[in-house]
Structures are given as C-alpha cells and as structure tokens.
Short mmCIF file of C-alpha atoms in Angstrom, two decimals:
data_model
loop_
_atom_site.label_atom_id
_atom_site.label_comp_id
_atom_site.label_asym_id
_atom_site.label_seq_id
_atom_site.Cartn_x
_atom_site.Cartn_y
_atom_site.Cartn_z
CA MET A 1284 9.88 147.27 -56.53
CA HIS A 1285 8.24 150.52 -55.40
CA ILE A 1286 6.85 152.70 -58.16
CA SER A 1287 7.48 156.35 -57.32
CA GLU A 1288 4.92 159.11 -57.22
CA GLY A 1289 4.48 161.16 -60.38
CA ILE A 1290 5.04 158.37 -62.91
CA LEU A 1291 1.64 156.72 -63.28
CA SER A 1292 -1.42 158.38 -64.80
CA GLY A 1293 -4.58 159.16 -62.81
CA GLY A 1294 -6.53 156.30 -64.40
CA VAL A 1295 -3.85 153.73 -63.59
CA LEU A 1296 -3.60 155.02 -60.01
CA ALA A 1297 -7.38 154.66 -59.68
CA LEU A 1298 -7.17 151.11 -61.04
CA GLY A 1299 -4.49 150.23 -58.49
CA TRP A 1300 -6.54 151.68 -55.65
CA ALA A 1301 -9.64 149.79 -56.81
CA GLY A 1302 -7.70 146.51 -56.78
CA THR A 1303 -6.20 147.29 -53.39
CA VAL A 1304 -9.53 148.26 -51.81
CA ALA A 1305 -11.05 145.01 -53.12
CA GLY A 1306 -8.09 142.96 -51.89
CA VAL A 1307 -7.97 144.61 -48.45
CA SER A 1308 -11.75 144.21 -47.99
CA TYR A 1309 -11.54 140.55 -48.99
CA GLY A 1310 -8.52 140.00 -46.74
CA LEU A 1311 -10.19 141.60 -43.72
CA LYS A 1312 -13.36 139.59 -44.33
CA LYS A 1313 -11.41 136.32 -44.50
CA THR A 1314 -9.22 137.13 -41.48
CA ASN A 1315 -10.44 135.95 -38.11
CA PRO A 1316 -10.53 139.02 -35.77
CA ASP A 1317 -8.58 136.91 -33.26
CA ARG A 1318 -5.70 136.80 -35.76
CA ILE A 1319 -5.50 140.55 -36.31
CA ILE A 1320 -2.67 141.04 -33.81
CA GLN A 1321 -0.84 137.95 -35.06
CA THR A 1322 -1.11 139.24 -38.64
CA ALA A 1323 0.13 142.66 -37.54
CA LEU A 1324 3.15 141.27 -35.69
CA ILE A 1325 4.09 138.93 -38.51
CA SER A 1326 3.75 141.88 -40.85
CA SER A 1327 6.14 143.87 -38.63
CA ALA A 1328 8.63 140.98 -38.66
CA PHE A 1329 8.60 141.00 -42.47
CA PHE A 1330 8.74 144.79 -42.55
CA LEU A 1331 11.90 144.75 -40.42
CA ALA A 1332 13.43 141.81 -42.30
CA SER A 1333 13.00 143.74 -45.54
CA LEU A 1334 15.12 146.53 -44.02
CA VAL A 1335 18.05 144.22 -43.22
CA ASN A 1336 20.81 144.81 -45.72
CA ILE A 1337 22.46 141.59 -46.93
CA ARG A 1338 25.84 141.84 -48.62
CA ILE A 1339 26.12 139.56 -51.65
CA GLY A 1340 29.38 139.72 -53.55
CA PRO A 1341 30.31 143.30 -54.39
CA SER A 1342 26.74 144.54 -53.97
CA SER A 1343 24.06 144.39 -51.29
CA THR A 1344 20.32 143.85 -51.35
CA HIS A 1345 17.14 144.16 -49.33
CA MET A 1346 14.72 141.25 -49.37
CA THR A 1347 11.09 141.78 -50.35
CA LEU A 1348 10.05 138.42 -48.80
CA LEU A 1349 6.85 138.38 -50.83
CA ALA A 1350 6.65 134.58 -51.01
CA PRO A 1351 7.09 133.86 -47.27
CA MET A 1352 4.52 136.57 -46.53
CA GLY A 1353 2.03 134.93 -48.86
CA LEU A 1354 2.72 131.44 -47.52
CA ILE A 1355 2.32 132.48 -43.88
CA LEU A 1356 -0.38 135.15 -44.03
CA GLY A 1357 -2.51 133.71 -46.85
CA HIS A 1358 -5.60 135.82 -47.52
CA ALA A 1359 -4.56 138.38 -44.89
CA VAL A 1360 -1.63 139.46 -47.04
CA PHE A 1361 -3.42 142.43 -48.64
CA PRO A 1362 -4.21 144.28 -45.36
CA ALA A 1363 -0.74 143.35 -44.02
CA VAL A 1364 1.09 144.71 -47.07
CA PHE A 1365 -1.13 147.81 -47.13
CA THR A 1366 -0.34 148.71 -43.51
CA ALA A 1367 3.36 147.91 -43.94
CA LEU A 1368 3.66 150.13 -47.04
CA LEU A 1369 1.64 152.92 -45.39
CA LEU A 1370 4.00 152.84 -42.41
CA GLN A 1371 7.00 152.72 -44.73
CA ALA A 1372 5.74 155.88 -46.46
CA LEU A 1373 5.02 157.65 -43.16
CA LEU A 1374 8.16 156.58 -41.31
CA PHE A 1375 10.76 156.64 -44.10
CA GLY A 1376 9.12 158.43 -47.01
CA PHE A 1377 9.55 155.36 -49.28
CA GLY A 1378 6.95 154.86 -52.00
CA GLY A 1379 4.19 157.38 -51.46
CA ILE A 1380 0.60 157.93 -50.50
CA LEU A 1381 -0.93 158.45 -53.94
CA VAL A 1382 0.84 155.42 -55.41
CA LEU A 1383 0.20 153.30 -52.29
CA GLY A 1384 -2.76 151.57 -53.98
CA VAL A 1385 -0.66 150.45 -56.95
CA ASN A 1386 2.33 149.40 -54.82
CA THR A 1387 0.10 147.40 -52.47
CA PHE A 1388 -1.59 145.70 -55.40
CA VAL A 1389 1.75 144.86 -57.04
CA MET A 1390 3.25 143.24 -53.94
CA ALA A 1391 0.18 141.74 -52.30
CA SER A 1392 -1.17 140.14 -55.46
CA ALA A 1393 2.21 138.48 -56.07
CA SER A 1394 2.17 137.14 -52.49
CA LEU A 1395 -1.40 135.97 -52.83
CA ALA A 1396 -0.56 134.25 -56.12
CA VAL A 1397 2.23 132.35 -54.33
CA TYR A 1398 -0.19 131.30 -51.59
CA VAL A 1399 -2.78 130.08 -54.11
CA ILE A 1400 -0.33 128.29 -56.43
CA PHE A 1401 2.34 126.94 -54.07
CA GLY A 1402 0.78 127.08 -50.59
CA ARG A 1403 -0.90 123.71 -50.53
CA ALA A 1404 1.92 121.90 -52.33
CA ILE A 1405 4.52 123.24 -49.90
CA ARG A 1406 2.37 122.46 -46.85
CA GLU A 1407 1.74 118.89 -47.93
CA SER A 1408 5.24 118.09 -49.21
CA SER A 1409 7.38 116.02 -46.90
CA GLY A 1410 10.56 115.41 -48.92
CA ARG A 1411 13.29 117.96 -48.19
CA THR A 1412 14.38 118.29 -51.84
CA ARG A 1413 10.81 118.76 -53.03
CA VAL A 1414 10.18 121.48 -50.40
CA ILE A 1415 13.41 123.25 -51.34
CA VAL A 1416 12.56 123.21 -55.05
CA LEU A 1417 8.96 124.33 -54.53
CA SER A 1418 9.95 127.11 -52.10
CA PHE A 1419 12.70 128.32 -54.41
CA MET A 1420 10.20 128.45 -57.27
CA ALA A 1421 7.68 130.28 -55.05
CA GLY A 1422 10.26 132.90 -53.98
CA ALA A 1423 11.50 133.55 -57.49
CA PHE A 1424 7.97 133.48 -58.94
CA ALA A 1425 6.76 136.14 -56.47
CA VAL A 1426 9.49 138.59 -57.47
CA ILE A 1427 9.01 138.02 -61.20
CA ILE A 1428 5.21 138.31 -60.95
CA ALA A 1429 5.49 141.53 -58.93
CA ALA A 1430 7.89 142.97 -61.53
CA VAL A 1431 5.54 141.92 -64.35
CA ILE A 1432 2.53 143.56 -62.64
CA ALA A 1433 4.58 146.74 -61.96
CA GLY A 1434 5.60 146.69 -65.63
CA MET A 1435 1.98 146.31 -66.71
CA PHE A 1436 1.01 149.40 -64.70
CA LEU A 1437 3.84 151.34 -66.37
CA ILE A 1438 2.82 150.20 -69.86
CA MET A 1439 -0.83 151.03 -69.10
CA THR A 1440 0.34 154.58 -68.33
CA ASP A 1441 2.34 154.88 -71.54
CA SER A 1442 3.26 152.11 -73.96
CA ASP A 1443 6.58 153.88 -74.56
CA PHE A 1444 7.71 152.57 -71.14
CA ALA A 1445 8.07 149.11 -72.74
CA GLY A 1446 11.85 149.43 -73.12
CA ALA A 1447 12.29 150.49 -69.48
CA VAL A 1448 10.02 147.64 -68.38
CA LYS A 1449 12.27 145.12 -70.15
CA ILE A 1450 15.25 146.47 -68.20
CA LEU A 1451 13.18 146.32 -64.99
CA LEU A 1452 12.41 142.65 -65.61
CA ILE A 1453 16.02 141.75 -66.41
CA ALA A 1454 17.22 143.60 -63.28
CA HIS A 1455 14.87 141.51 -61.15
CA ILE A 1456 16.26 138.13 -62.26
CA PRO A 1457 19.18 138.09 -59.77
CA VAL A 1458 16.84 139.39 -57.05
CA ALA A 1459 14.45 136.53 -57.85
CA ILE A 1460 17.26 133.97 -57.45
CA VAL A 1461 18.33 135.39 -54.06
CA GLU A 1462 14.69 135.60 -52.89
CA GLY A 1463 14.13 132.02 -54.00
CA ALA A 1464 17.13 130.84 -51.98
CA VAL A 1465 16.06 132.75 -48.84
CA THR A 1466 12.48 131.50 -49.20
CA SER A 1467 13.60 127.87 -49.44
CA PHE A 1468 15.88 128.21 -46.37
CA LEU A 1469 13.11 129.92 -44.41
CA VAL A 1470 10.46 127.38 -45.38
CA ILE A 1471 12.76 124.48 -44.46
CA TRP A 1472 13.43 126.14 -41.08
CA LEU A 1473 9.72 126.75 -40.48
CA LYS A 1474 8.69 123.22 -41.50
CA ARG A 1475 11.25 121.79 -39.09
CA SER A 1476 10.70 124.17 -36.15
CA VAL A 1477 7.16 125.60 -36.35
CA PRO A 1478 5.18 123.69 -38.98
CA GLU A 1479 1.89 125.25 -37.78
CA PHE A 1480 3.10 128.58 -39.18
CA LEU A 1481 2.56 127.34 -42.72
CA SER A 1482 -0.90 125.98 -41.99
CA MET B 501 -7.79 163.98 -30.51
CA THR B 502 -7.18 160.23 -30.49
CA ARG B 503 -6.95 158.60 -27.09
CA ASP B 504 -4.81 155.57 -27.72
CA ILE B 505 -2.75 153.37 -25.47
CA TYR B 506 0.59 154.04 -27.11
CA ALA B 507 0.62 157.81 -26.81
CA LEU B 508 0.77 158.39 -30.53
CA GLU B 509 -0.94 161.73 -30.23
CA ILE B 510 0.85 164.59 -31.81
CA PRO B 511 0.41 168.18 -30.79
CA ARG B 512 -1.37 170.23 -33.42
CA GLU B 513 1.37 172.85 -33.45
CA ASN B 514 3.77 170.22 -34.80
CA LEU B 515 1.82 169.75 -37.97
CA SER B 516 4.21 171.95 -39.84
CA ALA B 517 2.86 173.09 -43.20
CA SER B 518 -0.68 172.09 -42.26
CA ALA B 519 -0.78 173.36 -38.68
CA GLY B 520 -4.17 173.33 -37.06
CA HIS B 521 -6.09 171.61 -39.86
CA HIS B 522 -7.88 168.28 -39.57
CA PRO B 523 -5.49 165.46 -40.68
CA ALA B 524 -8.06 164.08 -43.12
CA ILE B 525 -8.39 167.51 -44.74
CA VAL B 526 -4.62 167.81 -45.03
CA LEU B 527 -4.43 164.34 -46.58
CA ILE B 528 -7.23 165.07 -49.06
CA SER B 529 -5.69 168.44 -49.98
CA SER B 530 -2.27 166.97 -50.65
CA VAL B 531 -3.80 164.14 -52.70
CA ILE B 532 -5.64 166.74 -54.82
CA TYR B 533 -2.34 168.54 -55.36
CA ALA B 534 -0.49 165.31 -56.14
CA LEU B 535 -3.12 164.28 -58.70
CA ALA B 536 -2.87 167.65 -60.43
CA ALA B 537 0.93 167.51 -60.37
CA THR B 538 0.90 163.94 -61.76
CA ALA B 539 -1.15 165.11 -64.74
CA SER B 540 1.23 168.00 -65.51
CA THR B 541 3.04 167.53 -68.79
CA ASN B 542 3.94 170.96 -70.14
CA ALA B 543 6.22 173.71 -68.86
CA TYR B 544 3.38 176.04 -67.80
CA SER B 545 1.60 173.48 -65.63
CA LEU B 546 4.87 172.22 -64.15
CA LEU B 547 5.83 175.78 -63.30
CA THR B 548 2.45 176.41 -61.67
CA ALA B 549 2.62 173.12 -59.77
CA SER B 550 6.13 173.90 -58.55
CA LEU B 551 4.96 176.98 -56.58
CA LEU B 552 3.78 174.91 -53.61
CA PRO B 553 6.89 172.69 -53.28
CA VAL B 554 9.17 175.73 -53.66
CA SER B 555 7.46 177.29 -50.65
CA LEU B 556 7.70 174.03 -48.66
CA VAL B 557 11.19 172.82 -49.59
CA LYS B 558 12.74 174.29 -46.39
CA ARG B 559 10.75 171.75 -44.35
CA VAL B 560 12.21 168.74 -46.19
CA LYS B 561 15.48 166.98 -45.40
CA LEU B 562 17.86 167.68 -48.24
CA SER B 563 19.65 164.34 -47.75
CA ALA B 564 16.37 162.51 -48.46
CA LEU B 565 15.84 164.66 -51.52
CA ALA B 566 19.37 163.87 -52.70
CA LYS B 567 18.76 160.11 -52.38
CA LEU B 568 15.51 160.48 -54.29
CA ASN B 569 17.29 162.28 -57.10
CA LEU B 570 19.97 159.62 -57.27
CA VAL B 571 17.21 157.14 -58.16
CA ASN B 572 15.77 159.73 -60.54
CA ALA B 573 19.13 160.00 -62.32
CA VAL B 574 19.10 156.23 -62.99
CA MET B 575 15.51 156.51 -64.21
CA ILE B 576 16.38 159.39 -66.58
CA LEU B 577 19.29 157.40 -67.98
CA THR B 578 17.11 154.32 -68.47
CA LEU B 579 14.38 156.30 -70.23
CA ALA B 580 16.93 158.13 -72.38
CA LEU B 581 18.26 154.81 -73.64
CA THR B 582 14.95 153.00 -74.06
CA TRP B 583 12.36 155.62 -75.03
CA PRO B 584 11.18 154.88 -78.57
CA THR B 585 11.13 157.56 -81.27
CA PRO B 586 10.08 157.37 -84.92
CA ALA B 587 13.74 156.95 -85.81
CA GLY B 588 14.07 153.92 -83.49
CA ARG B 589 15.90 153.34 -80.23
CA GLY B 590 19.45 154.30 -79.44
CA LEU B 591 21.69 157.23 -78.75
CA TYR B 592 21.47 160.89 -79.82
CA PRO B 593 19.20 162.35 -81.35
CA GLU B 594 16.66 159.68 -80.29
CA VAL B 595 17.87 160.03 -76.73
CA LYS B 596 16.29 163.49 -76.53
CA ALA B 597 12.67 162.33 -76.20
CA GLY B 598 13.47 159.93 -73.36
CA LEU B 599 15.62 162.52 -71.64
CA ILE B 600 12.80 165.08 -71.70
CA MET B 601 10.32 162.50 -70.38
CA GLY B 602 12.73 161.52 -67.62
CA VAL B 603 13.26 165.12 -66.55
CA ILE B 604 9.48 165.80 -66.51
CA ILE B 605 8.88 162.70 -64.37
CA SER B 606 11.74 163.67 -62.04
CA LEU B 607 10.26 167.13 -61.56
CA ARG B 608 6.88 165.59 -60.73
CA VAL B 609 8.47 163.07 -58.33
CA ASN B 610 10.28 165.90 -56.52
CA MET B 611 7.22 168.14 -56.33
CA ILE B 612 4.96 165.42 -54.94
CA TYR B 613 7.63 164.17 -52.55
CA ILE B 614 8.17 167.66 -51.12
CA ALA B 615 4.41 168.26 -50.77
CA PHE B 616 3.82 164.95 -48.96
CA SER B 617 6.96 165.30 -46.84
CA ALA B 618 5.97 168.74 -45.63
CA MET B 619 2.23 168.18 -45.31
CA VAL B 620 1.31 164.53 -44.74
CA TYR B 621 4.34 162.82 -43.18
CA PRO B 622 4.53 165.24 -40.22
CA LEU B 623 0.98 164.12 -39.31
CA GLY B 624 2.59 160.91 -38.09
CA ILE B 625 0.76 157.75 -37.17
CA GLY B 626 -1.64 159.53 -34.82
CA GLY B 627 -2.71 161.97 -37.48
CA MET B 628 -2.99 159.25 -40.11
CA TYR B 629 -5.12 157.20 -37.69
CA GLU B 630 -7.44 160.16 -37.27
CA ALA B 631 -7.60 160.67 -41.05
CA LEU B 632 -8.45 156.98 -41.55
CA CYS B 633 -11.16 157.27 -38.87
CA PHE B 634 -12.62 160.26 -40.72
CA MET B 635 -12.66 158.22 -43.95
CA ARG B 636 -14.52 155.37 -42.20
CA VAL B 637 -11.71 152.86 -42.71
CA PRO B 638 -12.63 149.60 -40.86
CA GLU B 639 -11.43 149.38 -37.26
CA ASN B 640 -9.64 146.06 -37.90
CA LEU B 641 -7.37 147.75 -40.44
CA ARG B 642 -6.67 150.68 -38.13
CA VAL B 643 -5.88 148.33 -35.25
CA MET B 644 -3.61 146.35 -37.57
CA MET B 645 -1.74 149.54 -38.48
CA ILE B 646 -1.18 150.49 -34.82
CA MET B 647 -0.22 146.93 -33.88
CA THR B 648 2.20 146.71 -36.81
CA LEU B 649 3.86 149.90 -35.60
CA ARG B 650 4.00 148.47 -32.07
CA GLY B 651 5.42 145.23 -33.46
CA ILE B 652 8.11 147.12 -35.35
CA ASN B 653 9.26 148.72 -32.10
CA ILE B 654 9.23 145.40 -30.21
CA LEU B 655 10.82 143.23 -32.89
CA ARG B 656 13.44 145.77 -33.89
CA GLU B 657 15.33 144.99 -30.69
CA ARG B 658 15.19 141.26 -31.49
CA TYR B 659 16.58 141.81 -34.97
CA GLU B 660 19.32 144.09 -33.66
CA SER B 661 20.46 141.55 -31.06
CA ALA B 662 20.27 138.74 -33.65
CA ILE B 663 22.39 140.72 -36.11
CA ILE B 664 24.96 141.51 -33.40
CA SER B 665 25.22 137.86 -32.37
CA VAL B 666 25.68 136.78 -36.00
CA ARG B 667 28.44 139.39 -36.43
CA LEU B 668 30.18 138.23 -33.26
CA ARG B 669 29.91 134.50 -33.86
CA ALA B 670 30.54 134.37 -37.58
CA PRO B 671 31.92 137.65 -38.91
CA ASN B 672 33.33 136.19 -42.12
CA ILE B 673 30.52 134.06 -43.47
CA ARG B 674 30.10 134.21 -47.22
CA GLY B 675 27.77 133.24 -50.04
CA VAL B 676 24.81 130.96 -49.49
CA MET B 677 25.57 130.56 -45.77
CA ARG B 678 24.85 134.26 -45.31
CA LEU B 679 21.35 133.76 -46.76
CA LYS B 680 20.84 130.63 -44.66
CA ILE B 681 21.66 132.52 -41.47
CA PHE B 682 19.37 135.39 -42.49
CA ALA B 683 16.53 132.87 -42.99
CA ALA B 684 17.16 131.25 -39.58
CA MET B 685 17.29 134.68 -37.92
CA MET B 686 14.01 135.62 -39.55
CA GLY B 687 12.43 132.32 -38.55
CA ASN B 688 13.38 132.98 -34.93
CA VAL B 689 11.89 136.47 -34.97
CA LEU B 690 8.71 135.13 -36.59
CA LEU B 691 8.42 132.53 -33.85
CA GLN B 692 8.87 135.19 -31.18
CA SER B 693 6.28 137.39 -32.89
CA LEU B 694 3.80 134.48 -32.82
CA GLU B 695 4.26 133.98 -29.08
CA ARG B 696 4.08 137.70 -28.42
CA SER B 697 0.92 138.12 -30.51
CA GLU B 698 -0.83 135.32 -28.59
CA ASN B 699 -0.08 137.08 -25.31
CA MET B 700 -1.20 140.42 -26.69
CA MET B 701 -4.45 138.92 -27.98
CA LYS B 702 -5.15 137.41 -24.55
CA ALA B 703 -4.52 140.82 -22.97
CA VAL B 704 -6.88 142.52 -25.43
CA LYS B 705 -9.58 139.91 -24.77
CA CYS B 706 -9.21 140.40 -21.00
CA ARG B 707 -9.87 144.08 -21.54
CA GLY B 708 -13.06 143.50 -23.50
CA GLY B 709 -11.84 142.91 -27.04
CA PHE B 710 -11.34 145.35 -29.86
CA SER B 711 -14.60 147.23 -29.42
CA GLY B 712 -13.57 150.82 -28.85
CA PHE B 713 -9.93 149.69 -28.74
CA MET B 714 -8.90 153.04 -30.06
CA GLN B 715 -11.39 155.80 -30.23
CA CYS B 716 -11.55 158.11 -33.17
CA GLY B 717 -10.71 161.74 -32.71
CA THR B 718 -13.33 164.19 -31.60
CA HIS B 719 -12.07 166.96 -33.87
CA ALA B 720 -14.81 168.21 -36.12
CA VAL B 721 -14.13 169.67 -39.53
CA LYS B 722 -14.18 173.46 -39.18
CA PHE B 723 -14.92 176.20 -41.67
CA GLY B 724 -11.18 176.88 -41.98
CA ASP B 725 -10.63 173.26 -43.03
CA VAL B 726 -13.22 173.59 -45.79
CA VAL B 727 -11.55 176.78 -47.03
CA TYR B 728 -8.16 175.00 -46.94
CA VAL B 729 -9.32 172.10 -49.10
CA MET B 730 -11.17 174.47 -51.45
CA CYS B 731 -7.96 176.44 -51.95
CA PHE B 732 -6.17 173.23 -52.94
CA ALA B 733 -9.01 172.25 -55.26
CA PHE B 734 -8.78 175.67 -56.93
CA TYR B 735 -4.99 175.33 -57.19
CA GLY B 736 -5.44 171.88 -58.75
CA ILE B 737 -7.89 173.31 -61.28
CA ILE B 738 -5.42 176.07 -62.22
CA ILE B 739 -2.67 173.46 -62.77
CA ALA B 740 -5.03 171.40 -64.95
CA VAL B 741 -6.08 174.48 -66.96
CA MET B 742 -2.43 175.41 -67.54
CA ASN B 743 -1.82 171.85 -68.71
CA TYR B 744 -4.60 171.79 -71.28
CA ALA B 745 -4.56 175.46 -72.29
#
C-alpha cells in the first residue's frame, strides 16, 4: 500500500501533505488530551500487528488493519497513522519522508471513511451475522478505498499510470477479502469482550 | 539536546553523513534534495542527482537496497507491460517506453532512499523529535510519537509471547482458523494496551500533565547549518537546471 519515494510529482506530494496536515490538525483538535496515550498505545498495537506475517496458502501477507483502526480510533486516526508511518520510515526505512504525507492520507482517509460509514452501524448492531457482514464489508472497503486513493495519486502524477493502477486494484482484491475476514473476527471478539473499545 | 524520559538522545557524532548539524536542517536539506531528484527526468539531471547518493552509498545496508530493488524490478515489469504508447499496449516495441519510465523511477527511488538512509534515518527518534520541535509541530503529536515508540517496545513482548503460545498450542492450524486466532491475539494485545495506557495517563497526571513533558532541544541553528542548507538548495537548483536545460 506504500507508495515509494521518487514516483509522485511535486504537486501531488504537496497535495498529499496538505490533506495530511488538515487531517492531523482536525484529529488532534477532536482528540481529548487525556486520550493521547491511549491513542498512541493502540496505534503501537496496530503497528506491531501489521508486522505479523500470516501464512495463507502458498503465500503470506501482512495486515494493514485499516478498518479496525478507524473503528477504534475514530477521528484520532490521522495523527495515529502519521506517527506510525513516520516511525516505520525511521525504524525500518519503509515508505519515506517525502511521500509520508501521501501515504498517511491514503491510509488514514480510508480508515476515517470506514469510521464514518460503518462505525455507527457496527456499534449499534446486536445480531452476530449482521456484525460479521458489516465488519467484513468495512475491512474490505478500507483496503479497496485505500488502493483507489493511491491509484488516484498515481494517475494525478501521470495518466499513463492507468494500466499499472488497474493491476494495483486487482492485486488488492484478495488482500481485501483477508482483511475483511480478520476485521469481522476482531470486531466480534471486541464486541464480546471489550465493547467499550468500539464506542 | 532533548531531555526526555526514555533516553532517546543520540550523540551528535553518530549523525553519520550529517554530523554536527541541527536535525531540522538535515531534514530540510534532504527534503530539498529529494524534491529535486523526484523532478529529474533526463539523463543529465539524473546523473547530477546521483552524485550525492554515490558518495553516501557506503553508509547504507546493501541488503535493504537489494530488497528495495526487488520491488523495483516488479514495478519495472508492470510498467513495461502497461505503459501506453501510440501503437497501443503490449509487448515489444511498445514495452520500451514503460521500461524506460520504470528504470528512471527506480533510479530516483534508489537515490532518494540512499540520501534519506544516510542523512535522516541516523537522526533517530531523538533527532526527529528535535526537528519536529524546530518546525513547531504541536506537542500532542510529538508526545504521541514518543508514546507510540514506547508502546511498540512494551507490546512487542506481548505479541512475541502470544505468537509463541499459538505455535506451541496449535502448530498446524490452517485457513480461516489462522485468521481467527490472529484476531483474538490482536484483541488481547489491544485490551492490554488499553489497561496500560490508563495507568500511564494516571502517572503522567500525577507528575503534572503533559506541560513540558518533553522539552525541546536547546540547540540553536548555527552559521554552519545555514551554509549546509544553502549548499543543498544550490545543488537542487543545479539538478533542476540540468533537467530543464
């Protein structure tokens, strides 16, 4: 999901940073200072979970966990994703500093979209099947939306990237299915064990 | 120098390619370089932009560079097969335009990666904290960054023990059950992080809250720092001129 350095044009990078600065400012404004540490620790839990390698069939994958992040952190997702990606760049050299604005915007806006669209419905649903279906949709939706936004940034740089973007979208379909399944299992677990997490 | 509670300070002599300079100046300089390198499209500008990474490549782990280029190879292949040309999409000769684009992007990716790896990443969290202070980034965000790092260190142990117990108890689980166990493991760690964060917040409140939680560095920007950033600005201009000449 990370876009590497050196691909996007200066204007597109600036656009990504503008969106990220706006999102982070809004997130910090909406976050109660008493929840800063909680947000940071939840962000670390997601950061580490995304590093766990899960073997599926002949291949293996890392989760992005965009939907659970959105559902749990809500408006605080922008600052949380920003810090997580900054640390990822500094600790592992993944992503990059210049493209951090775009990558944050891609992931955090997908998470925020999940929170806005599915958050209330998942919180208020009581039927197990309904929660599973909604959470699966939220998990898959987050991955697809993030891929679409990443694709939009690539096409804004050069419309000739359209063919590569199509491949990017197709490659994300299996990831979306796995993410949807993990999200539904996690939401079911949270609703049963710690329902206040989703509120 | 930052005076923080987790001893994240880094000695100045460890700053590698940017030894002795203010972290914010190093960050700004490398961003100027990266922007100029990103805009490079022709052979002259790419050659000019490659001078800095060539001088810094010794400071970068070659294994990391190899992994990066593995991803680049996939990207080149994808662009070669999808890049449109007047003759349409497909294999040779249309493949040439995509191949050239892929190689140019790969060169840029390598150049920027080497520059950041040698200049910015060695600054570490302490240096980045100081750079963010210099850029007037809100304290809440800086605290969140430090706490996230702290959380990674704390929760890593929990994940490791959870993974070991899963391996010992159910080494041969397959399919959906694997995902189910991953979700339960994550739920447990989230729960522990919630409890831990409540305790940490109480501790912070007992010590007077976040005000002055971590003080910004006292390092002032020196004349040498200004010269350093000016040199990078000049280098960036030369790359841009070579690109449009």
